[in-house]
Every structure is written in structure tokens, then in C-alpha cells.
């Protein structure tokens, strides 16, 4: 099997991280399945216990998206993680940063626990410009064009991250 053939059949998981809802898309040569995970809301004055319970609920949901044994064979996990989240740390509320960091770590822990995949962090600018994505609607339209699917913007972003990764 040549390098190109091996690349085309590599299994990748693309994840669009967000504070409240994260999209994911699984590719095995082409798009296999996709979905999203929604982080339960918390009151602004949430206690550490409430935060821990929310994170545990999310962990259980994240484990539930691993639908087949094929995820154990992941080669690469591409996680969109905007560098601006880190640059904005001084101007962003602690609760928002806590949610962003929690989502990233929970997703990464689930993926790492389930496979020995290589983890790649990408900034949205890396994939949006080559695919000419300027808005959430553009990502949804791109997925509609490529796969004739109706998706949320979180799912569309994850699918587009995977499409970009496959084509780079």
C-alpha cells in the first residue's frame, strides 16, 4: 500500500471544541459519522461540587459517543482549539475559561483512554481559510454541498476540520 493509499484510509476524529456544545466527526477515508456533545448549563454561582457533577455528566456523554470498536483504531485526533482562548485568558471570566479547559480535557481524556491516536491541536484559521469558511452558515453550506447533510454549526465545523485535514 502506497503512502497516498495509507493516508486515505487513516482513521481520524475531528473535534470542534466549544464552551457549551462540541461537534465531532469520524472519518475512515471519508465521513463515517458525526454528532455533538452539549455541556450542561450551570448557574453563575455554581459550587465546585456542581461543576464536578456537570463535568461527570459530560464525561459520561463523551464516553457514549464512542459507538464502535473502530474508534480504538484511530490514527489521529484533530482538535480545534482557538489560540485566542488562551490570549483572551486575561479578559475572559474564570467560569468561561473553566468550561473551555474542562471540555478540552474531558474530550482528550476520553479519546486518549480509548485509543493511541496522535493528538493534533489546530486553530480555526488553519482550516477555515483553505475551505473559504467565513461564517457558521458557510460551514453548514460546505457540508451540505459535500455530503448533502443537515447539521448544526458545531457538527459542520467538526466535519470541515476533518475534510481540511484529509486534504492537506
PDB file of C-alpha atoms in Angstrom:
ATOM      1  CA  UNK A   1       0.000   0.000   0.000  1.00  0.00           C
ATOM      2  CA  UNK A   2       1.463   3.351  -1.030  1.00  0.00           C
ATOM      3  CA  UNK A   3       1.704   6.419   1.168  1.00  0.00           C
ATOM      4  CA  UNK A   4      -1.298   8.065  -0.506  1.00  0.00           C
ATOM      5  CA  UNK A   5      -3.440   4.947  -0.085  1.00  0.00           C
ATOM      6  CA  UNK A   6      -2.414   4.633   3.566  1.00  0.00           C
ATOM      7  CA  UNK A   7      -3.271   8.291   4.167  1.00  0.00           C
ATOM      8  CA  UNK A   8      -6.645   7.963   2.501  1.00  0.00           C
ATOM      9  CA  UNK A   9      -7.641   5.091   4.759  1.00  0.00           C
ATOM     10  CA  UNK A  10      -6.343   6.552   8.015  1.00  0.00           C
ATOM     11  CA  UNK A  11      -8.995   6.912  10.680  1.00  0.00           C
ATOM     12  CA  UNK A  12      -9.348  10.401  12.089  1.00  0.00           C
ATOM     13  CA  UNK A  13     -11.613  12.053  14.614  1.00  0.00           C
ATOM     14  CA  UNK A  14     -12.152  15.790  14.189  1.00  0.00           C
ATOM     15  CA  UNK A  15     -13.446  17.745  17.177  1.00  0.00           C
ATOM     16  CA  UNK A  16     -14.768  21.313  17.233  1.00  0.00           C
ATOM     17  CA  UNK A  17     -14.432  22.388  20.858  1.00  0.00           C
ATOM     18  CA  UNK A  18     -16.737  24.999  22.281  1.00  0.00           C
ATOM     19  CA  UNK A  19     -17.796  26.190  25.695  1.00  0.00           C
ATOM     20  CA  UNK A  20     -21.341  24.787  25.569  1.00  0.00           C
ATOM     21  CA  UNK A  21     -21.533  22.351  22.630  1.00  0.00           C
ATOM     22  CA  UNK A  22     -18.729  20.477  20.866  1.00  0.00           C
ATOM     23  CA  UNK A  23     -19.071  18.806  17.478  1.00  0.00           C
ATOM     24  CA  UNK A  24     -17.229  15.666  16.375  1.00  0.00           C
ATOM     25  CA  UNK A  25     -16.798  13.825  13.086  1.00  0.00           C
ATOM     26  CA  UNK A  26     -15.249  10.414  12.412  1.00  0.00           C
ATOM     27  CA  UNK A  27     -13.515   9.758   9.100  1.00  0.00           C
ATOM     28  CA  UNK A  28     -12.263   6.432   7.799  1.00  0.00           C
ATOM     29  CA  UNK A  29     -11.210   7.529   4.344  1.00  0.00           C
ATOM     30  CA  UNK A  30     -14.464   9.505   4.182  1.00  0.00           C
ATOM     31  CA  UNK A  31     -17.045  10.734   6.686  1.00  0.00           C
ATOM     32  CA  UNK A  32     -18.410   7.803   8.688  1.00  0.00           C
ATOM     33  CA  UNK A  33     -20.451   9.509  11.408  1.00  0.00           C
ATOM     34  CA  UNK A  34     -20.778  12.782  13.266  1.00  0.00           C
ATOM     35  CA  UNK A  35     -22.535  14.332  16.214  1.00  0.00           C
ATOM     36  CA  UNK A  36     -22.241  16.769  19.090  1.00  0.00           C
ATOM     37  CA  UNK A  37     -21.959  16.876  22.842  1.00  0.00           C
ATOM     38  CA  UNK A  38     -23.692  19.574  24.823  1.00  0.00           C
ATOM     39  CA  UNK A  39     -22.253  20.658  28.150  1.00  0.00           C
ATOM     40  CA  UNK A  40     -24.998  21.028  30.771  1.00  0.00           C
ATOM     41  CA  UNK A  41     -25.543  24.616  31.914  1.00  0.00           C
ATOM     42  CA  UNK A  42     -24.637  25.798  35.396  1.00  0.00           C
ATOM     43  CA  UNK A  43     -25.796  28.828  37.392  1.00  0.00           C
ATOM     44  CA  UNK A  44     -23.262  31.640  37.628  1.00  0.00           C
ATOM     45  CA  UNK A  45     -22.789  30.971  41.344  1.00  0.00           C
ATOM     46  CA  UNK A  46     -22.194  27.208  40.827  1.00  0.00           C
ATOM     47  CA  UNK A  47     -20.265  25.434  43.550  1.00  0.00           C
ATOM     48  CA  UNK A  48     -17.227  23.284  42.874  1.00  0.00           C
ATOM     49  CA  UNK A  49     -19.421  20.252  43.549  1.00  0.00           C
ATOM     50  CA  UNK A  50     -21.928  21.356  40.897  1.00  0.00           C
ATOM     51  CA  UNK A  51     -19.063  21.896  38.437  1.00  0.00           C
ATOM     52  CA  UNK A  52     -17.683  18.431  39.185  1.00  0.00           C
ATOM     53  CA  UNK A  53     -21.138  16.869  38.700  1.00  0.00           C
ATOM     54  CA  UNK A  54     -21.543  18.724  35.400  1.00  0.00           C
ATOM     55  CA  UNK A  55     -18.113  17.514  34.248  1.00  0.00           C
ATOM     56  CA  UNK A  56     -19.008  13.943  35.218  1.00  0.00           C
ATOM     57  CA  UNK A  57     -22.251  14.162  33.207  1.00  0.00           C
ATOM     58  CA  UNK A  58     -20.259  15.415  30.235  1.00  0.00           C
ATOM     59  CA  UNK A  59     -17.695  12.614  30.705  1.00  0.00           C
ATOM     60  CA  UNK A  60     -20.488  10.033  30.593  1.00  0.00           C
ATOM     61  CA  UNK A  61     -21.919  11.619  27.442  1.00  0.00           C
ATOM     62  CA  UNK A  62     -18.458  11.751  25.848  1.00  0.00           C
ATOM     63  CA  UNK A  63     -17.946   8.055  26.535  1.00  0.00           C
ATOM     64  CA  UNK A  64     -21.325   7.439  24.930  1.00  0.00           C
ATOM     65  CA  UNK A  65     -20.249   8.902  21.584  1.00  0.00           C
ATOM     66  CA  UNK A  66     -17.709   6.147  21.125  1.00  0.00           C
ATOM     67  CA  UNK A  67     -20.120   3.979  19.171  1.00  0.00           C
ATOM     68  CA  UNK A  68     -17.919   1.231  17.794  1.00  0.00           C
ATOM     69  CA  UNK A  69     -14.718  -0.620  18.443  1.00  0.00           C
ATOM     70  CA  UNK A  70     -13.351   1.102  15.328  1.00  0.00           C
ATOM     71  CA  UNK A  71     -12.606   4.157  17.448  1.00  0.00           C
ATOM     72  CA  UNK A  72      -9.901   2.099  19.105  1.00  0.00           C
ATOM     73  CA  UNK A  73      -8.110   2.204  15.755  1.00  0.00           C
ATOM     74  CA  UNK A  74      -7.929   5.992  15.475  1.00  0.00           C
ATOM     75  CA  UNK A  75      -4.744   7.261  13.875  1.00  0.00           C
ATOM     76  CA  UNK A  76      -5.215  10.973  14.517  1.00  0.00           C
ATOM     77  CA  UNK A  77      -7.469  13.199  16.574  1.00  0.00           C
ATOM     78  CA  UNK A  78      -7.679  16.775  15.348  1.00  0.00           C
ATOM     79  CA  UNK A  79      -8.966  19.186  17.960  1.00  0.00           C
ATOM     80  CA  UNK A  80      -9.880  22.718  17.018  1.00  0.00           C
ATOM     81  CA  UNK A  81      -8.702  24.831  19.900  1.00  0.00           C
ATOM     82  CA  UNK A  82      -8.559  28.541  19.141  1.00  0.00           C
ATOM     83  CA  UNK A  83      -5.369  30.169  20.317  1.00  0.00           C
ATOM     84  CA  UNK A  84      -7.454  33.271  21.047  1.00  0.00           C
ATOM     85  CA  UNK A  85      -8.953  31.373  24.001  1.00  0.00           C
ATOM     86  CA  UNK A  86      -5.549  31.442  25.608  1.00  0.00           C
ATOM     87  CA  UNK A  87      -4.768  35.019  24.556  1.00  0.00           C
ATOM     88  CA  UNK A  88      -8.111  36.133  25.971  1.00  0.00           C
ATOM     89  CA  UNK A  89      -7.476  34.481  29.334  1.00  0.00           C
ATOM     90  CA  UNK A  90      -6.831  37.830  30.999  1.00  0.00           C
ATOM     91  CA  UNK A  91     -10.107  39.262  29.663  1.00  0.00           C
ATOM     92  CA  UNK A  92     -12.342  36.188  29.976  1.00  0.00           C
ATOM     93  CA  UNK A  93     -14.331  35.170  33.020  1.00  0.00           C
ATOM     94  CA  UNK A  94     -12.985  32.355  35.153  1.00  0.00           C
ATOM     95  CA  UNK A  95     -16.182  30.356  34.551  1.00  0.00           C
ATOM     96  CA  UNK A  96     -15.756  30.542  30.769  1.00  0.00           C
ATOM     97  CA  UNK A  97     -12.106  29.536  30.928  1.00  0.00           C
ATOM     98  CA  UNK A  98     -13.019  26.751  33.346  1.00  0.00           C
ATOM     99  CA  UNK A  99     -15.625  25.428  30.892  1.00  0.00           C
ATOM    100  CA  UNK A 100     -13.300  25.645  27.880  1.00  0.00           C
ATOM    101  CA  UNK A 101     -10.469  23.908  29.659  1.00  0.00           C
ATOM    102  CA  UNK A 102     -12.784  21.298  31.135  1.00  0.00           C
ATOM    103  CA  UNK A 103     -14.302  20.460  27.750  1.00  0.00           C
ATOM    104  CA  UNK A 104     -10.863  20.143  26.154  1.00  0.00           C
ATOM    105  CA  UNK A 105      -9.517  17.889  28.879  1.00  0.00           C
ATOM    106  CA  UNK A 106     -12.584  15.665  29.091  1.00  0.00           C
ATOM    107  CA  UNK A 107     -12.630  15.132  25.343  1.00  0.00           C
ATOM    108  CA  UNK A 108      -8.892  14.473  25.249  1.00  0.00           C
ATOM    109  CA  UNK A 109      -9.068  12.048  28.172  1.00  0.00           C
ATOM    110  CA  UNK A 110     -11.838  10.036  26.556  1.00  0.00           C
ATOM    111  CA  UNK A 111     -10.031   9.880  23.233  1.00  0.00           C
ATOM    112  CA  UNK A 112      -6.661   9.057  24.766  1.00  0.00           C
ATOM    113  CA  UNK A 113      -8.231   6.429  27.016  1.00  0.00           C
ATOM    114  CA  UNK A 114      -9.879   4.762  24.046  1.00  0.00           C
ATOM    115  CA  UNK A 115      -7.011   4.819  21.541  1.00  0.00           C
ATOM    116  CA  UNK A 116      -3.383   5.526  20.965  1.00  0.00           C
ATOM    117  CA  UNK A 117      -4.110   8.226  18.423  1.00  0.00           C
ATOM    118  CA  UNK A 118      -1.849  11.157  17.721  1.00  0.00           C
ATOM    119  CA  UNK A 119      -3.440  14.379  19.015  1.00  0.00           C
ATOM    120  CA  UNK A 120      -3.201  17.486  16.818  1.00  0.00           C
ATOM    121  CA  UNK A 121      -4.414  20.894  18.002  1.00  0.00           C
ATOM    122  CA  UNK A 122      -5.396  23.290  15.214  1.00  0.00           C
ATOM    123  CA  UNK A 123      -6.509  26.887  15.200  1.00  0.00           C
ATOM    124  CA  UNK A 124      -9.727  27.643  13.264  1.00  0.00           C
ATOM    125  CA  UNK A 125      -7.747  29.926  10.948  1.00  0.00           C
ATOM    126  CA  UNK A 126      -5.775  26.875   9.778  1.00  0.00           C
ATOM    127  CA  UNK A 127      -8.801  25.180   8.209  1.00  0.00           C
ATOM    128  CA  UNK A 128     -11.305  27.970   7.561  1.00  0.00           C
ATOM    129  CA  UNK A 129      -9.290  29.931   5.004  1.00  0.00           C
ATOM    130  CA  UNK A 130      -8.470  26.971   2.703  1.00  0.00           C
ATOM    131  CA  UNK A 131     -12.137  25.905   2.723  1.00  0.00           C
ATOM    132  CA  UNK A 132     -13.329  29.525   2.294  1.00  0.00           C
ATOM    133  CA  UNK A 133     -15.364  29.371   5.511  1.00  0.00           C
ATOM    134  CA  UNK A 134     -16.152  32.863   6.779  1.00  0.00           C
ATOM    135  CA  UNK A 135     -19.216  32.147   8.910  1.00  0.00           C
ATOM    136  CA  UNK A 136     -21.096  29.364  10.640  1.00  0.00           C
ATOM    137  CA  UNK A 137     -23.521  29.324   7.720  1.00  0.00           C
ATOM    138  CA  UNK A 138     -20.599  28.771   5.298  1.00  0.00           C
ATOM    139  CA  UNK A 139     -19.542  25.623   7.184  1.00  0.00           C
ATOM    140  CA  UNK A 140     -23.110  24.287   7.152  1.00  0.00           C
ATOM    141  CA  UNK A 141     -23.344  25.041   3.399  1.00  0.00           C
ATOM    142  CA  UNK A 142     -19.999  23.316   2.736  1.00  0.00           C
ATOM    143  CA  UNK A 143     -21.200  20.139   4.485  1.00  0.00           C
ATOM    144  CA  UNK A 144     -24.483  20.311   2.560  1.00  0.00           C
ATOM    145  CA  UNK A 145     -22.509  20.661  -0.695  1.00  0.00           C
ATOM    146  CA  UNK A 146     -20.080  17.815   0.070  1.00  0.00           C
ATOM    147  CA  UNK A 147     -22.343  15.312   1.847  1.00  0.00           C
ATOM    148  CA  UNK A 148     -25.927  16.553   1.426  1.00  0.00           C
ATOM    149  CA  UNK A 149     -26.359  16.568   5.213  1.00  0.00           C
ATOM    150  CA  UNK A 150     -28.311  18.879   7.513  1.00  0.00           C
ATOM    151  CA  UNK A 151     -26.082  19.689  10.506  1.00  0.00           C
ATOM    152  CA  UNK A 152     -25.706  22.093  13.387  1.00  0.00           C
ATOM    153  CA  UNK A 153     -22.849  24.573  13.120  1.00  0.00           C
ATOM    154  CA  UNK A 154     -20.855  22.592  15.707  1.00  0.00           C
ATOM    155  CA  UNK A 155     -21.197  19.386  13.688  1.00  0.00           C
ATOM    156  CA  UNK A 156     -20.462  21.242  10.431  1.00  0.00           C
ATOM    157  CA  UNK A 157     -17.283  22.755  11.875  1.00  0.00           C
ATOM    158  CA  UNK A 158     -16.053  19.325  13.017  1.00  0.00           C
ATOM    159  CA  UNK A 159     -16.795  17.826   9.602  1.00  0.00           C
ATOM    160  CA  UNK A 160     -14.998  20.719   7.882  1.00  0.00           C
ATOM    161  CA  UNK A 161     -11.964  20.282  10.158  1.00  0.00           C
ATOM    162  CA  UNK A 162     -11.820  16.630   9.063  1.00  0.00           C
ATOM    163  CA  UNK A 163     -12.289  17.497   5.389  1.00  0.00           C
ATOM    164  CA  UNK A 164      -9.470  20.043   5.608  1.00  0.00           C
ATOM    165  CA  UNK A 165      -7.168  17.597   7.424  1.00  0.00           C
ATOM    166  CA  UNK A 166      -7.781  14.885   4.824  1.00  0.00           C
ATOM    167  CA  UNK A 167      -6.982  17.300   2.015  1.00  0.00           C
ATOM    168  CA  UNK A 168      -3.870  18.960   3.402  1.00  0.00           C
TER     169      UNK A 168
END
